[in-house]
Amino acid sequence: MLQNKIQDVFNEPGCSKNQSKSDKERKKGCTKALQPGGAAGGCAFDGAKIALQPITDVAHLVHGPIACEGNSWDNRGSKSSGSQLYRTGFTTDINELDVVYGGEKHLFKSIKEVIDKYDPPAVFVYQTCVPAMIGDDIEAVCKAASQKFAKPIIPVNAPGFVGAKNLGNKLAGEALLDYVIGTEEPEYSTPYDINIIGEYNLSGELWQVKPLLDHLGIRVTCCISGDAKYHDVAQSHRARANMMVCSKSMINIARKMEERYQIPFFEGSFYGISDTTESLREITRLLIQQGAPAELHDRTEALIAQEEARAWQRIAEYTHRLRGKRVLLFTGGVKSWSVVSALQEGGMEVVGTSVKKSTKEDKEKIKEIMGQDAHMIDDLTPREMYKMFQEARADVLLSGGRSQFAALKNKMPWVDINQERHHAYNGYEGMVNLVKQIDLALYNPMWPLLRKPAPWDMREAQT
Amino acid sequence: MSTVIQSRKACTVNPLKMSQPIGGALAFMGIADCMPMLHGSQGCTAFGLVLFQRHFNEGIPMQTTAMSEVATVMGGLDNIGSAILNIQQRTKPAIIGICSTGVTETKGDDVDGYLKNFRATHPELDRLALVYVSTPDFKDAFQDGWAKAVESMVKGLAEPSSARREGSVNFLVGSHLTAADIEELREISESFGLEATILPDISGSMDGHIPDDFTPNTLGGTPVEAIRRMGEAELTIALGEQMRPGAEALMAKTGQPYVLFDRITGIEATDQLLDCLSQLSGQPVPGKYRRQRSQVIDAMLDSHFFFGGKKIAIGAEPDLLWNIGSWFSEMGAIITAAVTTTHSPLLEQMPCEEVLIGDLEDLEARSAGCDLLITHSHGRQAAARLNIAFLRMGLPIFDQLGAAHRLSLGYRGARDLTFEIGNLLMAQEEENRPDSWPLPTEDHDAHAPFAFG
């Protein structure tokens, strides 16, 4: 069952990276074999949890030993405008007896307790390695519980050891497609309804874009999955258009919704000014194509003109300070081109960008933006990155939390652009904010103080 | 004395507990030039890595045998071997500390056997120390993983010695000590002229300092060579009940006596430690500690007004719970809720009615009406819902800075903690108002209030 699902996900025709592979390669799947003693990344369960946890009003119940939930719960910056239930950690915390006798009953009782105490509109049940090994059939338990409690109990079958985070994202998408999307009908729909797929509302980023859409009268019926509510996801199949963000992590949702419900989709981004503009235009174009009044076009253009001008005006305050500053961009590769163009808009020079997870298309786009001699980094060891900053070959590092110390321990500035970050960087507002944060990091007066050796070290160096 | 009960819920809600393997991994992080590794799926390591990184604000050396589904079913022999070779080639550590996980324990991997096999086929790596500890996720808790890792290191590395080095002392320290606590401990023992080997020593690796150069392994900690020579010390001092098996193992191996102090905070606890060091070294207690002792007494005099009768709810691992709970009790506060993660002989001695092995949902339910809630950062939601003062203690602390530098050991630790918590409690004191002292309603409801005119 799960193996079929995984093969199906690997065969994703909507994925350009996948399409460029031979049949044999495709069968092997997207994930490189992980190297013992040299791997560093989340597992499939982690990926599934990242993708679905932002659904705010459901209970996310992890079936496994304490490690899977106990070591990681409530650790991501996805924000909610309402329910906080998604930040509650639920786990069966299975013990030795469960391992010996099976954990299905324990899981069933846990579902009951969750419903009795918290009464969520649905419970998402996540499979993990140990119960998968001992043969706990979470699909069967969820089915029985759904019937017994008359509530959707959604199995998310992505145990950690089947692959890496990205695979988990896609298996989470499959769970939504199989058990949630299209299971309820909305009270009404409008010609201005869209879904945004693959946006997790980290630091509330969605709310930097939503006012733009609100202003145009465009309704985000569902964001999958940032700040989403269960019923919105269940009813999302009545939207007129889908926007897919965050690279390919949930391409299967967008493509299968097109296949099943004839909802056209495009791939866009809200990182950077030109990308935001492009995405607004594309949303408008698709909605008009689907029957929305054509006047939406002019209103969109008017808003773009106004908001772009306002953003540029605010960025102009920084460009003279940031011009020529060398940025190393290390994002894991997802959509790095859209951030590259954003940084260039701010006057900075991108001295290198990671493309580890980028698609061929992404790489072409980077070349387009950065020129033929674009410095694309496939993989940079921590040691190499440390050396880069030790030798001051870049002025500032933009990266996720894990690589921050390559810059910071060399007394060089770092700006957090990963999922635990505190700042929001979406849309026109976000770009202004990113530029501001880079400026704050670069020009903090403490840097020269930190780099100056202690007086005795200076004296010793002279003698 | 208290009754220890175990939560009977099927579903754990808002876990207090973290898993054994990462407790073991953190103990290995207190060894110099070490690469801790979990034998499990790569996610097992990734979760631990992110957790420690956010707690310490440091890069975390931690590897994985990256067990896939197929490898798990077939057994991890190949993965263990290639992981060691790979780490050796890339980071050249002095020691690799290996912790098993739920996945590999469910399969029943014989890692000791694998390592024997590896040693036999790779004599060229004889100098690389390998320590393995069995830490299934589905048993016990973080503190147990730490304790077992220390015990394994003692068993695997410490060597018996006929000679005792005068003025040499071993400390085995529990997971409830911060980098600052260990730093203080070292300073105290040095001021008696003692040479201390502290195992594990996260103050060398996780204290947040700027290394001279890049290393993918731990930035400091107990040198492997120092662990080997622990048998030469005159005495082993274990801090925390969790260190008893480690101390017993060391005694069994080297014949060395040990003493165990189950507390690190408070006047009496510090007296005992200093007195022990004074007798061992034959040195008088230095003047600065006599001065600090009187500062603690003064701090208690100044602040006991705010502690007396206050209701405290604590969620912490057994040794931390015992240490801080006993201290609160000494200060006149009342422990009204105590929740912990795993068994310990100390739980029954806790100065409260009941200790529950449970989760933060249980703690929240027992904390209503308390004056102060103490647990790790995950308690912040509960404290906000209950609208009570919240003190972060334990691990992880990811929403405040400087977790490694919170000091509670010794006189200075007790003094600063007294002030910090005293201030929190003082801020809770309610101002008296005109309606602060209403008459009991039921007696007077029968009579209408007197009305003028």
Short mmCIF file of N, CA and C in Angstrom, two decimals, chain B residues 20 23-24 27-28 31 131-135 140 143-158 172-173 199-200 227 230 241-253:
data_model
loop_
_atom_site.label_atom_id
_atom_site.label_comp_id
_atom_site.label_asym_id
_atom_site.label_seq_id
_atom_site.Cartn_x
_atom_site.Cartn_y
_atom_site.Cartn_z
N GLN B 20 15.20 9.07 25.41
CA GLN B 20 16.50 8.60 25.91
C GLN B 20 17.68 8.86 24.98
N GLY B 23 19.16 12.20 25.17
CA GLY B 23 19.80 12.40 26.48
C GLY B 23 21.21 11.81 26.45
N GLY B 24 21.32 10.63 25.85
CA GLY B 24 22.62 10.00 25.69
C GLY B 24 23.53 10.84 24.80
N ALA B 27 25.03 13.75 26.62
CA ALA B 27 26.14 13.34 27.48
C ALA B 27 27.42 13.19 26.65
N PHE B 28 27.30 12.61 25.47
CA PHE B 28 28.47 12.47 24.60
C PHE B 28 28.97 13.84 24.13
N ILE B 31 31.98 15.33 25.84
CA ILE B 31 33.30 14.71 25.66
C ILE B 31 34.03 15.47 24.55
N VAL B 131 32.00 4.13 21.86
CA VAL B 131 31.20 3.76 23.02
C VAL B 131 29.75 3.62 22.57
N TYR B 132 29.16 2.49 22.91
CA TYR B 132 27.78 2.25 22.52
C TYR B 132 26.90 2.18 23.76
N VAL B 133 25.70 2.75 23.63
CA VAL B 133 24.74 2.65 24.73
C VAL B 133 23.34 2.35 24.16
N SER B 134 22.68 1.42 24.80
CA SER B 134 21.34 1.02 24.36
C SER B 134 20.29 1.95 24.98
N THR B 135 19.59 2.70 24.14
CA THR B 135 18.64 3.70 24.63
C THR B 135 17.35 3.70 23.80
N ASP B 140 11.84 4.62 29.31
CA ASP B 140 12.57 5.61 30.09
C ASP B 140 12.56 7.02 29.45
N GLN B 143 16.76 11.84 30.95
CA GLN B 143 17.72 11.71 32.05
C GLN B 143 18.34 10.30 32.11
N ASP B 144 17.51 9.29 31.80
CA ASP B 144 18.02 7.92 31.82
C ASP B 144 19.04 7.71 30.71
N GLY B 145 18.78 8.31 29.54
CA GLY B 145 19.70 8.19 28.42
C GLY B 145 21.06 8.78 28.76
N TRP B 146 21.01 9.94 29.41
CA TRP B 146 22.25 10.61 29.85
C TRP B 146 22.99 9.70 30.83
N ALA B 147 22.26 9.19 31.82
CA ALA B 147 22.88 8.36 32.86
C ALA B 147 23.51 7.10 32.25
N LYS B 148 22.78 6.47 31.33
CA LYS B 148 23.29 5.23 30.72
C LYS B 148 24.52 5.51 29.87
N ALA B 149 24.54 6.65 29.20
CA ALA B 149 25.70 6.99 28.37
C ALA B 149 26.93 7.18 29.26
N VAL B 150 26.73 7.84 30.40
CA VAL B 150 27.86 8.04 31.32
C VAL B 150 28.35 6.68 31.84
N GLU B 151 27.41 5.83 32.20
CA GLU B 151 27.79 4.50 32.70
C GLU B 151 28.56 3.73 31.62
N SER B 152 28.10 3.81 30.38
CA SER B 152 28.79 3.11 29.29
C SER B 152 30.20 3.66 29.08
N MET B 153 30.35 4.97 29.22
CA MET B 153 31.68 5.56 29.03
C MET B 153 32.63 5.08 30.13
N VAL B 154 32.10 5.07 31.35
CA VAL B 154 32.92 4.61 32.47
C VAL B 154 33.34 3.16 32.23
N LYS B 155 32.35 2.33 31.87
CA LYS B 155 32.65 0.91 31.67
C LYS B 155 33.60 0.69 30.51
N GLY B 156 33.40 1.47 29.46
CA GLY B 156 34.17 1.23 28.24
C GLY B 156 35.54 1.87 28.23
N LEU B 157 35.70 2.96 28.98
CA LEU B 157 36.94 3.73 28.83
C LEU B 157 37.81 3.77 30.10
N ALA B 158 37.20 3.93 31.26
CA ALA B 158 38.00 4.11 32.48
C ALA B 158 38.84 2.87 32.76
N LEU B 172 31.05 12.95 38.58
CA LEU B 172 30.09 12.47 37.59
C LEU B 172 28.85 13.35 37.76
N VAL B 173 28.47 14.06 36.71
CA VAL B 173 27.40 15.05 36.87
C VAL B 173 26.17 14.68 36.05
N LEU B 199 32.86 14.51 34.33
CA LEU B 199 32.27 13.71 33.24
C LEU B 199 30.76 13.72 33.37
N PRO B 200 30.03 14.09 32.32
CA PRO B 200 30.49 14.77 31.11
C PRO B 200 30.66 16.26 31.39
N ILE B 227 39.19 10.43 30.83
CA ILE B 227 38.25 9.39 31.29
C ILE B 227 39.02 8.10 31.57
N MET B 230 40.52 8.08 35.00
CA MET B 230 39.68 8.38 36.17
C MET B 230 39.98 7.47 37.35
N GLU B 241 21.12 11.72 41.70
CA GLU B 241 20.85 10.30 41.93
C GLU B 241 21.06 9.49 40.64
N GLN B 242 20.79 10.12 39.49
CA GLN B 242 20.95 9.42 38.21
C GLN B 242 22.39 8.96 37.98
N MET B 243 23.34 9.56 38.71
CA MET B 243 24.75 9.20 38.50
C MET B 243 25.18 8.00 39.33
N ARG B 244 24.26 7.44 40.14
CA ARG B 244 24.66 6.33 41.00
C ARG B 244 25.16 5.12 40.20
N PRO B 245 24.42 4.68 39.15
CA PRO B 245 24.94 3.52 38.40
C PRO B 245 26.33 3.79 37.80
N GLY B 246 26.56 5.01 37.34
CA GLY B 246 27.87 5.36 36.79
C GLY B 246 28.94 5.29 37.86
N ALA B 247 28.63 5.82 39.06
CA ALA B 247 29.59 5.81 40.16
C ALA B 247 29.87 4.38 40.63
N GLU B 248 28.82 3.57 40.68
CA GLU B 248 28.98 2.16 41.05
C GLU B 248 29.88 1.44 40.04
N ALA B 249 29.64 1.73 38.78
CA ALA B 249 30.42 1.09 37.72
C ALA B 249 31.89 1.48 37.83
N LEU B 250 32.12 2.75 38.14
CA LEU B 250 33.50 3.23 38.26
C LEU B 250 34.17 2.57 39.47
N MET B 251 33.40 2.44 40.54
CA MET B 251 33.95 1.81 41.74
C MET B 251 34.27 0.34 41.46
N ALA B 252 33.37 -0.32 40.76
CA ALA B 252 33.57 -1.73 40.43
C ALA B 252 34.83 -1.90 39.57
N LYS B 253 35.07 -0.93 38.72
CA LYS B 253 36.19 -1.06 37.79
C LYS B 253 37.52 -0.65 38.42
#
